Coordinates of C-alpha atoms and ligand atoms in Angstrom, one line a residue:
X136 CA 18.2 6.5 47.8
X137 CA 16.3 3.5 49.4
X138 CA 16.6 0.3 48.3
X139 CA 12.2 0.4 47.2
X140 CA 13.8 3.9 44.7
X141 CA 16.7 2.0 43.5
X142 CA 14.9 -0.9 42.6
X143 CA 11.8 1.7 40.8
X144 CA 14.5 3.6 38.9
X145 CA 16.1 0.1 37.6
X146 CA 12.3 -1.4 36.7
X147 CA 11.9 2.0 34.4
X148 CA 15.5 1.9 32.8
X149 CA 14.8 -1.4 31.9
X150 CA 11.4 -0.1 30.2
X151 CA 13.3 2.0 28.6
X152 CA 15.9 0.2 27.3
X153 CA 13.2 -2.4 25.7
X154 CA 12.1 0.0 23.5
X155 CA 15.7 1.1 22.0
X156 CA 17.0 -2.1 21.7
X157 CA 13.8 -4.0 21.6
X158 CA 13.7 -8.2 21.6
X159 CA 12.2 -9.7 18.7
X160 CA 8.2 -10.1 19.9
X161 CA 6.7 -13.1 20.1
X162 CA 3.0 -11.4 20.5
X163 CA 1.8 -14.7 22.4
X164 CA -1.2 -13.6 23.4
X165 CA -2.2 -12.6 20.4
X166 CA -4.5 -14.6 18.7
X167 CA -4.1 -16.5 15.9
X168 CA -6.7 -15.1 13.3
X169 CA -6.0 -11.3 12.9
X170 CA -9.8 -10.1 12.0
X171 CA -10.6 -11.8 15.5
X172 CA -8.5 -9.3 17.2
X173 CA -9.7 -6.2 15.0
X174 CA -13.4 -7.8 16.3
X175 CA -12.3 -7.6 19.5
X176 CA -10.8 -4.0 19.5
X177 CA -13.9 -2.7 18.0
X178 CA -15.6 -3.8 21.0
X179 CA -13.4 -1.8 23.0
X180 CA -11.1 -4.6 23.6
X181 CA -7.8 -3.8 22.3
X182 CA -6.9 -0.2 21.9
X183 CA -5.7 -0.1 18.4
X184 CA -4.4 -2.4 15.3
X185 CA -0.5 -3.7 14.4
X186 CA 0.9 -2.5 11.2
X187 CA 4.1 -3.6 9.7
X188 CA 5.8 -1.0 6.6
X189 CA 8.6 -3.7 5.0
X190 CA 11.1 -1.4 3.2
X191 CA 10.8 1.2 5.7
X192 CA 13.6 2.7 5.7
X193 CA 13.4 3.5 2.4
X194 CA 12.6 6.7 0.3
X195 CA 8.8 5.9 0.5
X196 CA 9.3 3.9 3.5
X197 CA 10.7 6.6 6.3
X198 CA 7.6 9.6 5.6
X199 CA 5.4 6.5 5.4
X200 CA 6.9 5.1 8.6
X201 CA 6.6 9.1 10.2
X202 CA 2.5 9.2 9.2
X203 CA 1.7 5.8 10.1
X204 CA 3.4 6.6 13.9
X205 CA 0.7 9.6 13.8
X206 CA -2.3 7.5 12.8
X207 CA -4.0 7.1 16.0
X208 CA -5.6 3.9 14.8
X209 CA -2.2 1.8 15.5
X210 CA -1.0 0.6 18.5
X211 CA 2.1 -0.9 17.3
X212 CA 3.9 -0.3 14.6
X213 CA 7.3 -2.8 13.0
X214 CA 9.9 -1.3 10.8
X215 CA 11.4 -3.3 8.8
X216 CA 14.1 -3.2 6.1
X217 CA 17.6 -4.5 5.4
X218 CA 19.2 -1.9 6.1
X219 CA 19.2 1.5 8.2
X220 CA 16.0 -0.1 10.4
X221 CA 17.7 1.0 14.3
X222 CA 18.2 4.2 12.7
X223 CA 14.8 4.9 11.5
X224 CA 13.1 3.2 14.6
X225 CA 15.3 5.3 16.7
X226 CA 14.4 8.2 15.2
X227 CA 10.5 7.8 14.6
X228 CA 10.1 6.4 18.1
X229 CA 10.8 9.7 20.1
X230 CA 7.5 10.9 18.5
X231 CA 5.3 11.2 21.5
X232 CA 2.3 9.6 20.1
X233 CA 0.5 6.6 20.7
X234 CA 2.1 3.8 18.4
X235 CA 5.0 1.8 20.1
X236 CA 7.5 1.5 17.2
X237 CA 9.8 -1.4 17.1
X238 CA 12.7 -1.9 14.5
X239 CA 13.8 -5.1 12.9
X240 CA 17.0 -5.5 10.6
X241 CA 17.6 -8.3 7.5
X242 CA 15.5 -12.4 7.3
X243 CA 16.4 -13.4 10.1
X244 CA 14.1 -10.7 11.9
X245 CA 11.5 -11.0 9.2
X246 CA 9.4 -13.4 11.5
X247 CA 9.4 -10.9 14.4
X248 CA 8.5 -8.3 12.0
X249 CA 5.4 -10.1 10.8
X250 CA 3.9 -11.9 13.6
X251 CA 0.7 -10.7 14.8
X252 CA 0.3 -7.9 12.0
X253 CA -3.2 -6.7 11.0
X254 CA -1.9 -4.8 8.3
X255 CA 1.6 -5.5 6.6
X256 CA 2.4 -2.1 3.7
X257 CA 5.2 -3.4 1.2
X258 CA 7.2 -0.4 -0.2
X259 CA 10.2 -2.5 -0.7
X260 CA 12.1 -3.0 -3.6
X261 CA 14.4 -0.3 -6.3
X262 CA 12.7 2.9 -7.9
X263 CA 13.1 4.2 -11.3
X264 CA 15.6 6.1 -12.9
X265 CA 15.0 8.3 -16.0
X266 CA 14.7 6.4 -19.2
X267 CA 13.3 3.0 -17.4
X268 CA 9.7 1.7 -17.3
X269 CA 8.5 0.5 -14.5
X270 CA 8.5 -3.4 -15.8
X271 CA 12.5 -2.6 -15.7
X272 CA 12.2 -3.0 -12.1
X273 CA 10.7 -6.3 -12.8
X274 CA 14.1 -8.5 -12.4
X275 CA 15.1 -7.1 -8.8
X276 CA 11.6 -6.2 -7.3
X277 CA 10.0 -9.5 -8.1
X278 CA 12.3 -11.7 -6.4
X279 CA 11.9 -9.3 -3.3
X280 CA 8.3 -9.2 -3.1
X281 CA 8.0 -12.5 -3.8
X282 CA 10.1 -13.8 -0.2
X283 CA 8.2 -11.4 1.7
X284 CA 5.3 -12.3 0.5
X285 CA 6.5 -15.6 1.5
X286 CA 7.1 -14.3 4.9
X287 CA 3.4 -13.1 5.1
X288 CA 2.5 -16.3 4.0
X289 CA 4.0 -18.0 6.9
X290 CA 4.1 -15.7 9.7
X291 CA 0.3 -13.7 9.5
X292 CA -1.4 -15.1 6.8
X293 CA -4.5 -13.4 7.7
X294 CA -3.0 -9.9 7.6
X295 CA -4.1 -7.3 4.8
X296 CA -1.3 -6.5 2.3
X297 CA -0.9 -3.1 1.1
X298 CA 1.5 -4.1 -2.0
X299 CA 3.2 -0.3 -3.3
X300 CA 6.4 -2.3 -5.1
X301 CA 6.7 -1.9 -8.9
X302 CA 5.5 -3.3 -11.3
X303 CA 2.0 -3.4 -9.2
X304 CA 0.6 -4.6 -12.6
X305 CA 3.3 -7.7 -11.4
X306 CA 3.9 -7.6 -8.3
X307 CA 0.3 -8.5 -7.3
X308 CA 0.1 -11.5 -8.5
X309 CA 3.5 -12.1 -7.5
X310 CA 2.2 -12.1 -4.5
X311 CA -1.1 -13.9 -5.0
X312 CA 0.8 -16.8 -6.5
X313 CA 2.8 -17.1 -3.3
X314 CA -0.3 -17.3 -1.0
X315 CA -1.6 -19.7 -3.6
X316 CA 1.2 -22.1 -3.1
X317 CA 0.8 -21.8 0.9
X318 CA -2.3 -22.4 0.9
X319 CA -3.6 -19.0 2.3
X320 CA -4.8 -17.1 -0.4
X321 CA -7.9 -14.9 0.0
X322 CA -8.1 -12.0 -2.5
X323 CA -10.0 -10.0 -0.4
X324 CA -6.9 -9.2 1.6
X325 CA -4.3 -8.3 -1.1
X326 CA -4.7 -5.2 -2.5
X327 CA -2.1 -2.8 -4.9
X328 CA -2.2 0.3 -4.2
X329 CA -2.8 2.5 -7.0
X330 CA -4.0 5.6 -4.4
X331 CA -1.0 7.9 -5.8
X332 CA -3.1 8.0 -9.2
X333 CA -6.2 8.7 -7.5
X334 CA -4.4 11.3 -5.4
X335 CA -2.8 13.4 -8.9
X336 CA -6.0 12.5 -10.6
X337 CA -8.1 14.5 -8.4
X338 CA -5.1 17.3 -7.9
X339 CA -4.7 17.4 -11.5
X340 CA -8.4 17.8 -12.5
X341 CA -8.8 20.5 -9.4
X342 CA -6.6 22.5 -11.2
X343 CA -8.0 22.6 -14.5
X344 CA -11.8 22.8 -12.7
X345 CA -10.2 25.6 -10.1
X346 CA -11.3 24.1 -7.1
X347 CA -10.0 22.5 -4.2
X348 CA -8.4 19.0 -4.9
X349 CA -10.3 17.5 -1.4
X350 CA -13.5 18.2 -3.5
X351 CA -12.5 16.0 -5.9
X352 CA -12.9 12.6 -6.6
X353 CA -11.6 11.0 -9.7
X354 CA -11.6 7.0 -10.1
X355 CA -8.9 5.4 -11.4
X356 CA -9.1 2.6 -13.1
X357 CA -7.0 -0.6 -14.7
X358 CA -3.7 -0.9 -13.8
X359 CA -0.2 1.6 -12.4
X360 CA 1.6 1.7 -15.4
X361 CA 1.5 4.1 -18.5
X362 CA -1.7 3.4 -20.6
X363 CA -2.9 1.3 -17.9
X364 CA -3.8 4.1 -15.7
X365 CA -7.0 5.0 -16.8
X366 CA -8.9 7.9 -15.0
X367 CA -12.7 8.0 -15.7
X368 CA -13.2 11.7 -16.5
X369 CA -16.7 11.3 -17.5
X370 CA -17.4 10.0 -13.6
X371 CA -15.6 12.9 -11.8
X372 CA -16.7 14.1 -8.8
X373 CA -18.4 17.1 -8.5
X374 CA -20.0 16.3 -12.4
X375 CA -18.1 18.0 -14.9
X376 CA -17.7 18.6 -18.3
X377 CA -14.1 18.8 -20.1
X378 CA -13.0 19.8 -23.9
X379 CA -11.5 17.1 -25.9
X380 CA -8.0 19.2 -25.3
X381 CA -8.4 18.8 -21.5
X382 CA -9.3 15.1 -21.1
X383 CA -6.1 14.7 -23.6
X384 CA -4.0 17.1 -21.6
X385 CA -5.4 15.3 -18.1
X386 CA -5.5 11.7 -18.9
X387 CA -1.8 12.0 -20.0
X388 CA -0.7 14.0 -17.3
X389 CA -2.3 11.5 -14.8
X390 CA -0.6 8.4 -17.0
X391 CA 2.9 10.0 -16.9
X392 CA 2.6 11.3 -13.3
X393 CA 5.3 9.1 -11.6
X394 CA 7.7 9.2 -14.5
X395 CA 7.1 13.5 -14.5
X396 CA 8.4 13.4 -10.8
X397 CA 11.7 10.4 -11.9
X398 CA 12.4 13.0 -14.5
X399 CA 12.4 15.8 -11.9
X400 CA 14.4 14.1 -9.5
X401 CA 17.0 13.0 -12.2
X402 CA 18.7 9.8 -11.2
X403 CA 17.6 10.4 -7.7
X404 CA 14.4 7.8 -7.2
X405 CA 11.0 8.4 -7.9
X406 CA 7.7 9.9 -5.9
X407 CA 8.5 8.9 -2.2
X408 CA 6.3 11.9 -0.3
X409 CA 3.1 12.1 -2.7
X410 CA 2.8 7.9 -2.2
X411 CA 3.6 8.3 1.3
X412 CA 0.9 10.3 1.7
X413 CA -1.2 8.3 -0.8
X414 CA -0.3 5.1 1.3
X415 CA -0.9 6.2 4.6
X416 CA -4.6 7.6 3.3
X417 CA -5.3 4.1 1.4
X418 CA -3.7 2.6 5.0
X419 CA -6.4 4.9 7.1
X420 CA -9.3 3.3 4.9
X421 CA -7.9 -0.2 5.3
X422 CA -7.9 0.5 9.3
X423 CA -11.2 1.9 9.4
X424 CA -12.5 -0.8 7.1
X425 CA -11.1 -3.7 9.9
X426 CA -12.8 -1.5 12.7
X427 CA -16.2 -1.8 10.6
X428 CA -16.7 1.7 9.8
X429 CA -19.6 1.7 7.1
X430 CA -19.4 3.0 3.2
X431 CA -15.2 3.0 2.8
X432 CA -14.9 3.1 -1.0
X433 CA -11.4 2.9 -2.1
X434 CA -9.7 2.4 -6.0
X435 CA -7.0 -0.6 -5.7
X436 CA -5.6 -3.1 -8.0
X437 CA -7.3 -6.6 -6.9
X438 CA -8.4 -10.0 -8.1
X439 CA -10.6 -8.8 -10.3
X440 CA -14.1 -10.2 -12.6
X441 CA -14.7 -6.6 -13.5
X442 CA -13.2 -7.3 -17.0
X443 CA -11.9 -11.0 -18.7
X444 CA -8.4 -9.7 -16.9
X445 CA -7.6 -11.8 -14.0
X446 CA -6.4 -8.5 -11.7
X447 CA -7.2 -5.0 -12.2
X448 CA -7.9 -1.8 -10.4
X449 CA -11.2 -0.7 -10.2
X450 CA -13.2 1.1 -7.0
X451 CA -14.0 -1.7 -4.3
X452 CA -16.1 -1.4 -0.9
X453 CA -13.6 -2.4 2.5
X454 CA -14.7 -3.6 5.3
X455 CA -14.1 -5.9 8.2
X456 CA -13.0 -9.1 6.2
X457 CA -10.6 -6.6 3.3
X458 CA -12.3 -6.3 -0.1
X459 CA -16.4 -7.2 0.8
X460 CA -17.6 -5.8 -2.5
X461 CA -15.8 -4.8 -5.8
X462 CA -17.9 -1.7 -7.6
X463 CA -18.7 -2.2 -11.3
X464 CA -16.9 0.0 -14.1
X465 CA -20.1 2.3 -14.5
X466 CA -21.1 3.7 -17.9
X467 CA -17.9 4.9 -19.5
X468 CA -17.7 6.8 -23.1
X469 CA -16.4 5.8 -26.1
X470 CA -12.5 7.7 -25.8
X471 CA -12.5 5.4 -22.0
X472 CA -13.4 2.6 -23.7
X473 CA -11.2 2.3 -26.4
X474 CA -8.4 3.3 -24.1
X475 CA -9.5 -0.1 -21.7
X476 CA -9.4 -2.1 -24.4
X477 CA -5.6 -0.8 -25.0
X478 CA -4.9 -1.0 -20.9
X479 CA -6.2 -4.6 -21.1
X480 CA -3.7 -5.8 -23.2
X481 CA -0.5 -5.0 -21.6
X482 CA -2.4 -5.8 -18.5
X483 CA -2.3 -9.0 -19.7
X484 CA 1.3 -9.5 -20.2
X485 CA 2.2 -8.1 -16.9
X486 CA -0.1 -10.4 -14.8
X487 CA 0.9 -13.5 -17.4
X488 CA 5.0 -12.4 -16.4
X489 CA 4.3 -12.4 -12.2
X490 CA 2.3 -15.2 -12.5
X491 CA 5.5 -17.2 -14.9
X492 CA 7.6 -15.6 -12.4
X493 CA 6.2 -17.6 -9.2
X494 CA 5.7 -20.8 -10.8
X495 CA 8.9 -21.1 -12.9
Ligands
NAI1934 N1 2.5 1.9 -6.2 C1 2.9 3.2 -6.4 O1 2.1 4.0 -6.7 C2 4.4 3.5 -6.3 C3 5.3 2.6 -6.1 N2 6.6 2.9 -6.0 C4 7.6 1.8 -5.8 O2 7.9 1.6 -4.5 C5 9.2 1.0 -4.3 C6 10.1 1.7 -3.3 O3 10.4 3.0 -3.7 P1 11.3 3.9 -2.8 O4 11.0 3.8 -1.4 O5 11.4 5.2 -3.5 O6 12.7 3.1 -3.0 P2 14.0 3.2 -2.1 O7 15.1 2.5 -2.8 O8 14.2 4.5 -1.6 O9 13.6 2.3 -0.8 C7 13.4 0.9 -1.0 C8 13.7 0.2 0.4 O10 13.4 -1.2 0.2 C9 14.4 -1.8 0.9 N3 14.5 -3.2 0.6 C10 15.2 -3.8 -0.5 N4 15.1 -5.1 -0.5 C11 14.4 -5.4 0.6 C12 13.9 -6.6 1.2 N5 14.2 -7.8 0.7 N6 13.2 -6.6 2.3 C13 12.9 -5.4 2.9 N7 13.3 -4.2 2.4 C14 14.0 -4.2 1.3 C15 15.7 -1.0 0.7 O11 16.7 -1.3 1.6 C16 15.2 0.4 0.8 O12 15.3 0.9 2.1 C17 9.8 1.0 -5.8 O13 9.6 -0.2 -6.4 C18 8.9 2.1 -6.5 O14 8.9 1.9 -7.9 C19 7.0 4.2 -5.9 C20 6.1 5.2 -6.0 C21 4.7 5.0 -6.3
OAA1935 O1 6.8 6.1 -11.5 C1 7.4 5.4 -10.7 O2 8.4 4.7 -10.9 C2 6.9 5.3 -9.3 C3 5.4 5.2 -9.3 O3 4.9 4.2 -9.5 C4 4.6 6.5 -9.4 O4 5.1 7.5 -9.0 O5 3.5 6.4 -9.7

């Protein structure tokens, strides 16, 4: 072997050994403001967007993690977790797509992890077991969204959050607080997801109608808890009429989805798959919405003046800047209006505990 091959082989196992054990980027020539670079890839600039899952290597995290890595929208994709991250990275980064995949383990990696990040997905945090509510979560979960929200805060505060941790009713202005306190607060990039309803509302209505669920589109309204969820049956799409019996039998079926599929698992977590899935569609439309495709219409829980409640879920218009338009409520009936009126209430309390929670 020449000394020209020796050197060649040594440049590529170098390459190669960047990726398994990759150094903690710095992204200098990144710039600063993150909707400058998705401008600039839209122009044919940069060839795709940087996405960070925190809690990736959990039961929601790993398929999210897997579907993200196929999203050919992303360029770069950080793991992160506090535990199990090499793993995971290991794993997901032998899938020959486009995405380079890097892996970062515990704080001290958080900065790494968040630098330069279009769009940062927050799945951290403890699931249900059977018998809790999701505001049981409240006393672990808070304190965990609340430092990486900190983390955000400091290291890509222009970023798009994707908050999936429960209580969402909570957790959102959890996080909101945070970025109030830094300084770099602008609700039209925190958004909770509350896809997974949207996603069982229209599978659940499909199968009552007997049509395909992609035909479907239910919005979801209010909050991701119980009586919060409130699906607006009178504005499916395709228009359709239902008996009493099925808007009673679908509303509570889309209200108790998540706790039908804790009590199916039985001590072991809650929907990881179905909100992976959910997550990584809601993801897509944030994506497409920062590469300024036209008409993205998405339900998410947001800073809201929809209703007197400060944050609520409601259908909102994305585009290059996060939320550029939240969509009114629409003419509801009297059954969906009675039912806000509940939702608004325990709405309330929620928001009024993140909010204590932050500034305690
Ligand atoms: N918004 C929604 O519609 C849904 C929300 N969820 C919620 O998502 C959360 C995660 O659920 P699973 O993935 O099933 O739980 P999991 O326990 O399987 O995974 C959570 C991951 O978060 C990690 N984690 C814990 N503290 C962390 C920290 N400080 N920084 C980074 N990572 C940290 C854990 O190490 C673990 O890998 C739960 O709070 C669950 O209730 C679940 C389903 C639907
Ligand atoms: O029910 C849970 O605990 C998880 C969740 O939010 C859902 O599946 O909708």
């Amino acid at each position: 072997m020449s000394v020209h091959q020796t050197s060649d082989v040594n440049a590529r196992i170098a390459r190669i050994a960047s990726h398994l054990n990759p150094p903690i980027p710095k992204l200098e020539g990144d710039a600063p403001g993150c909707l400058t670079r998705a401008n600039c890839r839209s122009k044919g600039a940069a060839p795709g967007f940087k996405v960070a899952i925190l809690g990736a290597a959990g039961g929601i995290g790993q398929p999210l993690s897997m579907l993200m890595k196929i999203n050919p929208l992303i360029s770069v994709l950080h793991l992160y977790d506090v535990v199990n991250t090499p793993g995971v990275t290991a794993d997901i980064s032998h899938m020959d797509t486009g995405a380079v995949v890097r892996g970062f383990l515990g704080a001290s990696q958080l900065e790494g992890a968040l630098t330069g990040m279009d769009l940062v997905i927050i799945p951290a945090g403890v699931a249900r077991k059977p018998g809790m509510t999701r505001d049981d979560l409240f006393n672990i979960n808070a304190g965990i969204v609340k430092s990486l929200s900190e983390g955000v805060a400091r290291f890509c505060p222009k970023a798009l959050v994707n908050i999936i941790s429960n209580p969402v009713n909570s957790t959102v202005p959890i996080a909101a607080e945070v970025f109030k306190k830094a300084g770099t607060y602008d609700p039209k990039r925190l958004l909770g997801v509350t896809k997974l309803d949207v996603v069982r509302a229209n599978t659940f209505v499909a199968e009552v109608l007997g049509v395909d669920p992609r035909d479907v589109d239910v919005p979801v309204v209010g909050g991701h808890a119980g009586i919060t969820i409130l699906p607006l049956l009178s504005q499916v799409k395709p228009p359709s009429a239902f008996t009493p019996k099925e808007v009673e039998y679908l509303t509570d079926r889309i209200q108790n989805g998540g706790t039908e599929v804790v009590e199916a698992k039985a001590g072991a977590g809650s929907a990881t798959l179905s909100m992976a899935f959910a997550a990584a569609k809601f993801a897509e439309s944030c994506l497409r919405a920062l590469r300024g495709d036209a008409g993205i219409i998405e339900c998410a829980y947001i800073d809201s003046q929809v209703t007197e409640i400060p944050y609520f879920a409601s259908k909102v218009r994305l585009g290059r800047g996060g939320i550029e338009e939240v969509l009114p409520l629409g003419p509801l009936n009297d059954y969906e209006r009675e039912s806000l009126e509940k939702a608004k209430k325990e709405l309330a309390s929620s928001i009024e505990k993140g909010v204590a929670f932050v500034k305690k």
